[in-house]
């Protein structure tokens, strides 16, 4: 009697698992939805060159990850729709399903990983200072930075502000809301430095030659990586990872990278 009951229970469990697996296989993926919709919705802050910039007059985006998003859309066979967001608002917009994927210099974090999936990393990064060239030698270590009288500027809500608040206890931290003009504050002397991703310090150094200098961008204070942040769908992640792999192998990634970083 006991063996018969156990057999029936196991058979019932196996049948339930079979039904569950069949249902999972039939359920449409996010990838299927995007292809059917004909549109890939890409969340972008538009304030982080060379990755993304939104022209407020034309409402057009440009940047490295704008070009990469168009490449991804072409691979998918769909149009790309850019959805404006901001660093403080990005997670809430992601949870509200306002976009399928976030691009534009997005760093991998555990908090973001809890809510979605990241592609394979597109870039190795780390926080490093950028300051006026005349002051470059003053801010090579956290200890040299974290002193009374030092004025650190940060954009709100992202990894830059988080890094500054985690490591700076004595120096002044000033939050500046317009990330497109934040480096001008350093250039004109209203702030001493910003600690941001090494790629951005190199780019801003090129935009402000002889005025702003990246401080040891080859040896940042920490380790980080940038990637593309997707809604939790394994089929979409597999496609994006394969697209990135092919883009690196066929030279298209290098071509887009060179246009913005070299």
Short mmCIF file of C-alpha atoms in Angstrom, two decimals:
data_model
loop_
_atom_site.label_atom_id
_atom_site.label_comp_id
_atom_site.label_asym_id
_atom_site.label_seq_id
_atom_site.Cartn_x
_atom_site.Cartn_y
_atom_site.Cartn_z
CA UNK A 1 0.00 0.00 0.00
CA UNK A 2 2.77 2.43 0.94
CA UNK A 3 4.72 1.59 -2.23
CA UNK A 4 1.61 2.22 -4.36
CA UNK A 5 1.02 5.61 -2.72
CA UNK A 6 4.66 6.58 -3.18
CA UNK A 7 4.54 5.53 -6.83
CA UNK A 8 1.40 7.61 -7.42
CA UNK A 9 2.98 10.62 -5.71
CA UNK A 10 6.13 10.36 -7.79
CA UNK A 11 4.12 9.91 -10.98
CA UNK A 12 2.04 12.96 -10.11
CA UNK A 13 5.16 15.00 -9.44
CA UNK A 14 6.74 13.92 -12.72
CA UNK A 15 3.57 14.84 -14.63
CA UNK A 16 3.45 18.27 -12.96
CA UNK A 17 7.08 18.91 -13.85
CA UNK A 18 6.41 17.86 -17.44
CA UNK A 19 3.49 20.26 -17.70
CA UNK A 20 5.55 23.04 -16.16
CA UNK A 21 8.40 22.47 -18.61
CA UNK A 22 6.05 22.37 -21.57
CA UNK A 23 4.41 25.63 -20.44
CA UNK A 24 7.80 27.30 -20.01
CA UNK A 25 8.82 26.21 -23.51
CA UNK A 26 5.61 27.63 -24.99
CA UNK A 27 5.73 30.93 -23.10
CA UNK A 28 6.95 33.77 -25.31
CA UNK A 29 10.29 35.26 -24.38
CA UNK A 30 11.20 38.94 -24.25
CA UNK A 31 13.19 38.31 -27.42
CA UNK A 32 10.04 37.02 -29.15
CA UNK A 33 8.11 40.10 -27.97
CA UNK A 34 10.74 42.50 -29.33
CA UNK A 35 10.81 40.80 -32.73
CA UNK A 36 7.01 40.71 -32.91
CA UNK A 37 6.77 44.36 -31.79
CA UNK A 38 9.39 45.39 -34.33
CA UNK A 39 10.93 47.81 -31.86
CA UNK A 40 13.79 47.51 -29.36
CA UNK A 41 13.25 50.00 -26.52
CA UNK A 42 16.60 51.27 -25.26
CA UNK A 43 16.82 53.24 -22.01
CA UNK A 44 19.42 56.04 -22.11
CA UNK A 45 20.35 58.94 -19.84
CA UNK A 46 21.70 61.08 -22.67
CA UNK A 47 24.18 62.86 -20.41
CA UNK A 48 27.29 60.72 -20.54
CA UNK A 49 29.62 61.28 -23.48
CA UNK A 50 31.22 59.46 -25.18
CA UNK A 51 28.57 56.81 -24.47
CA UNK A 52 25.35 58.78 -24.89
CA UNK A 53 24.26 62.37 -25.39
CA UNK A 54 20.78 63.79 -26.03
CA UNK A 55 20.58 66.99 -28.05
CA UNK A 56 17.78 68.90 -26.34
CA UNK A 57 16.92 70.81 -29.51
CA UNK A 58 16.82 67.98 -32.04
CA UNK A 59 15.88 65.30 -29.46
CA UNK A 60 18.43 63.03 -31.15
CA UNK A 61 20.84 60.77 -29.29
CA UNK A 62 24.47 60.29 -30.28
CA UNK A 63 27.38 58.39 -28.78
CA UNK A 64 29.19 55.08 -28.70
CA UNK A 65 26.28 53.14 -27.22
CA UNK A 66 23.83 54.88 -29.55
CA UNK A 67 25.75 53.42 -32.48
CA UNK A 68 25.96 50.06 -30.69
CA UNK A 69 22.19 50.10 -30.08
CA UNK A 70 21.56 50.69 -33.77
CA UNK A 71 23.87 47.78 -34.57
CA UNK A 72 21.91 45.56 -32.16
CA UNK A 73 18.62 46.67 -33.68
CA UNK A 74 19.90 45.81 -37.14
CA UNK A 75 20.95 42.35 -35.94
CA UNK A 76 17.48 41.83 -34.46
CA UNK A 77 15.80 43.17 -37.59
CA UNK A 78 13.87 45.82 -35.64
CA UNK A 79 13.80 49.58 -35.19
CA UNK A 80 15.43 51.18 -32.15
CA UNK A 81 13.43 53.47 -29.90
CA UNK A 82 15.44 55.45 -27.35
CA UNK A 83 13.66 56.00 -24.04
CA UNK A 84 15.05 58.93 -21.99
CA UNK A 85 15.85 58.11 -18.37
CA UNK A 86 18.26 59.41 -15.70
CA UNK A 87 20.72 57.82 -13.30
CA UNK A 88 18.54 58.40 -10.20
CA UNK A 89 15.43 57.20 -12.08
CA UNK A 90 16.92 54.37 -14.14
CA UNK A 91 16.15 51.50 -11.77
CA UNK A 92 12.55 52.64 -11.26
CA UNK A 93 12.07 52.96 -15.02
CA UNK A 94 13.63 49.51 -15.49
CA UNK A 95 11.26 47.97 -12.93
CA UNK A 96 8.33 49.71 -14.62
CA UNK A 97 9.33 47.97 -17.88
CA UNK A 98 9.76 51.28 -19.71
CA UNK A 99 12.54 49.73 -21.82
CA UNK A 100 13.92 46.34 -22.79
CA UNK A 101 17.59 47.17 -22.30
CA UNK A 102 19.59 49.98 -20.72
CA UNK A 103 22.64 51.20 -22.65
CA UNK A 104 24.85 54.25 -22.37
CA UNK A 105 27.82 53.53 -20.12
CA UNK A 106 25.93 51.41 -17.60
CA UNK A 107 28.15 49.84 -14.93
CA UNK A 108 27.56 46.35 -13.59
CA UNK A 109 26.37 46.44 -9.98
CA UNK A 110 24.92 43.80 -7.68
CA UNK A 111 21.78 45.91 -7.13
CA UNK A 112 21.12 46.02 -10.86
CA UNK A 113 21.99 42.34 -11.25
CA UNK A 114 19.26 41.49 -8.72
CA UNK A 115 16.65 43.04 -10.99
CA UNK A 116 17.82 42.00 -14.45
CA UNK A 117 20.57 40.41 -16.51
CA UNK A 118 23.79 41.88 -17.84
CA UNK A 119 25.39 41.13 -21.16
CA UNK A 120 28.98 40.04 -21.32
CA UNK A 121 31.07 43.09 -20.35
CA UNK A 122 31.87 45.55 -23.11
CA UNK A 123 34.56 47.46 -21.25
CA UNK A 124 36.79 47.22 -18.18
CA UNK A 125 36.58 50.33 -16.03
CA UNK A 126 37.34 51.89 -12.67
CA UNK A 127 36.99 55.21 -10.88
CA UNK A 128 39.81 57.69 -11.29
CA UNK A 129 40.10 61.46 -10.78
CA UNK A 130 40.01 64.20 -13.37
CA UNK A 131 41.20 67.65 -12.34
CA UNK A 132 42.68 70.83 -13.76
CA UNK A 133 46.03 69.98 -15.28
CA UNK A 134 47.83 72.34 -12.91
CA UNK A 135 46.44 70.34 -9.96
CA UNK A 136 46.89 66.86 -11.42
CA UNK A 137 49.68 65.89 -9.01
CA UNK A 138 47.65 66.85 -5.93
CA UNK A 139 44.97 64.18 -6.29
CA UNK A 140 46.67 60.88 -7.02
CA UNK A 141 45.39 58.99 -3.96
CA UNK A 142 42.21 58.91 -1.91
CA UNK A 143 44.19 60.19 1.07
CA UNK A 144 45.38 63.22 -0.93
CA UNK A 145 41.83 63.87 -2.11
CA UNK A 146 40.04 63.41 1.22
CA UNK A 147 41.31 66.54 2.92
CA UNK A 148 39.62 69.68 4.25
CA UNK A 149 39.20 72.24 1.50
CA UNK A 150 39.06 69.78 -1.39
CA UNK A 151 35.90 70.24 -3.44
CA UNK A 152 34.67 67.06 -5.12
CA UNK A 153 31.84 67.28 -7.61
CA UNK A 154 29.52 64.36 -8.47
CA UNK A 155 26.47 63.70 -10.61
CA UNK A 156 23.51 62.40 -8.61
CA UNK A 157 22.24 58.86 -8.27
CA UNK A 158 24.91 56.80 -10.01
CA UNK A 159 28.08 54.92 -9.21
CA UNK A 160 30.16 58.13 -9.13
CA UNK A 161 28.23 59.55 -6.19
CA UNK A 162 28.20 56.15 -4.49
CA UNK A 163 31.97 55.82 -4.82
CA UNK A 164 32.63 59.31 -3.49
CA UNK A 165 30.39 58.88 -0.45
CA UNK A 166 31.91 55.49 0.34
CA UNK A 167 35.51 56.75 0.28
CA UNK A 168 35.40 60.43 1.18
CA UNK A 169 34.79 61.47 4.81
CA UNK A 170 36.46 64.88 5.12
CA UNK A 171 36.49 66.64 1.75
CA UNK A 172 33.40 68.46 0.48
CA UNK A 173 31.12 66.54 -1.88
CA UNK A 174 28.94 68.72 -4.09
CA UNK A 175 26.12 67.23 -6.15
CA UNK A 176 25.70 68.84 -9.57
CA UNK A 177 22.57 67.87 -11.49
CA UNK A 178 23.65 68.57 -15.07
CA UNK A 179 26.11 65.87 -16.06
CA UNK A 180 26.63 67.49 -19.47
CA UNK A 181 28.16 70.59 -17.86
CA UNK A 182 29.77 69.11 -14.76
CA UNK A 183 33.32 69.17 -16.15
CA UNK A 184 33.00 72.87 -16.94
CA UNK A 185 32.65 73.42 -13.19
CA UNK A 186 36.12 71.94 -12.70
CA UNK A 187 37.59 73.82 -15.66
CA UNK A 188 36.45 77.20 -14.36
CA UNK A 189 37.58 76.50 -10.81
CA UNK A 190 34.23 76.00 -9.07
CA UNK A 191 35.22 72.42 -8.17
CA UNK A 192 38.58 70.71 -7.81
CA UNK A 193 37.96 67.26 -9.22
CA UNK A 194 35.56 64.51 -10.08
CA UNK A 195 36.08 60.79 -9.65
CA UNK A 196 34.47 58.97 -12.55
CA UNK A 197 35.06 56.15 -15.00
CA UNK A 198 38.49 56.15 -16.61
CA UNK A 199 36.99 56.15 -20.11
CA UNK A 200 35.12 59.36 -19.35
CA UNK A 201 38.20 61.06 -17.92
CA UNK A 202 40.12 60.26 -21.11
CA UNK A 203 37.32 61.62 -23.26
CA UNK A 204 36.89 64.82 -21.24
CA UNK A 205 40.66 65.33 -21.30
CA UNK A 206 40.42 65.31 -25.11
CA UNK A 207 37.57 67.82 -25.01
CA UNK A 208 39.50 70.15 -22.65
CA UNK A 209 43.12 69.89 -23.89
CA UNK A 210 45.61 71.52 -21.56
CA UNK A 211 42.84 72.40 -19.09
CA UNK A 212 41.57 69.10 -17.66
CA UNK A 213 43.78 66.06 -17.12
CA UNK A 214 42.87 62.48 -16.30
CA UNK A 215 44.78 61.22 -13.25
CA UNK A 216 46.26 57.72 -13.78
CA UNK A 217 43.33 56.38 -15.89
CA UNK A 218 45.36 53.22 -16.54
CA UNK A 219 45.44 52.50 -12.81
CA UNK A 220 41.99 53.36 -11.43
CA UNK A 221 41.08 53.17 -7.74
CA UNK A 222 38.77 50.20 -8.18
CA UNK A 223 37.58 47.59 -10.66
CA UNK A 224 34.36 47.83 -12.61
CA UNK A 225 32.90 46.76 -15.91
CA UNK A 226 30.33 48.20 -18.25
CA UNK A 227 27.69 46.09 -19.94
CA UNK A 228 24.13 46.21 -21.23
CA UNK A 229 21.38 45.78 -18.64
CA UNK A 230 18.41 43.74 -19.81
CA UNK A 231 15.07 42.64 -18.48
CA UNK A 232 15.36 39.13 -17.08
CA UNK A 233 15.07 36.98 -20.20
CA UNK A 234 17.67 34.32 -21.02
CA UNK A 235 16.80 34.26 -24.73
CA UNK A 236 17.39 38.02 -25.05
CA UNK A 237 20.66 37.79 -23.13
CA UNK A 238 21.85 34.92 -25.32
CA UNK A 239 21.11 36.96 -28.45
CA UNK A 240 22.85 40.10 -27.15
CA UNK A 241 25.91 38.11 -26.06
CA UNK A 242 26.13 36.43 -29.47
CA UNK A 243 25.75 39.78 -31.24
CA UNK A 244 28.59 41.22 -29.13
CA UNK A 245 30.78 38.20 -29.85
CA UNK A 246 30.28 38.54 -33.60
CA UNK A 247 30.75 42.33 -33.48
CA UNK A 248 34.13 41.86 -31.82
CA UNK A 249 35.18 39.20 -34.31
CA UNK A 250 34.05 40.94 -37.51
CA UNK A 251 35.55 44.32 -36.57
CA UNK A 252 32.30 46.28 -36.27
CA UNK A 253 32.78 46.82 -32.52
CA UNK A 254 36.32 48.10 -33.09
CA UNK A 255 35.10 50.49 -35.76
CA UNK A 256 32.47 52.04 -33.49
CA UNK A 257 34.92 52.14 -30.57
CA UNK A 258 37.54 53.94 -32.64
CA UNK A 259 35.06 56.60 -33.73
CA UNK A 260 34.41 57.62 -30.12
CA UNK A 261 37.44 56.71 -28.06
CA UNK A 262 40.50 57.01 -30.31
#
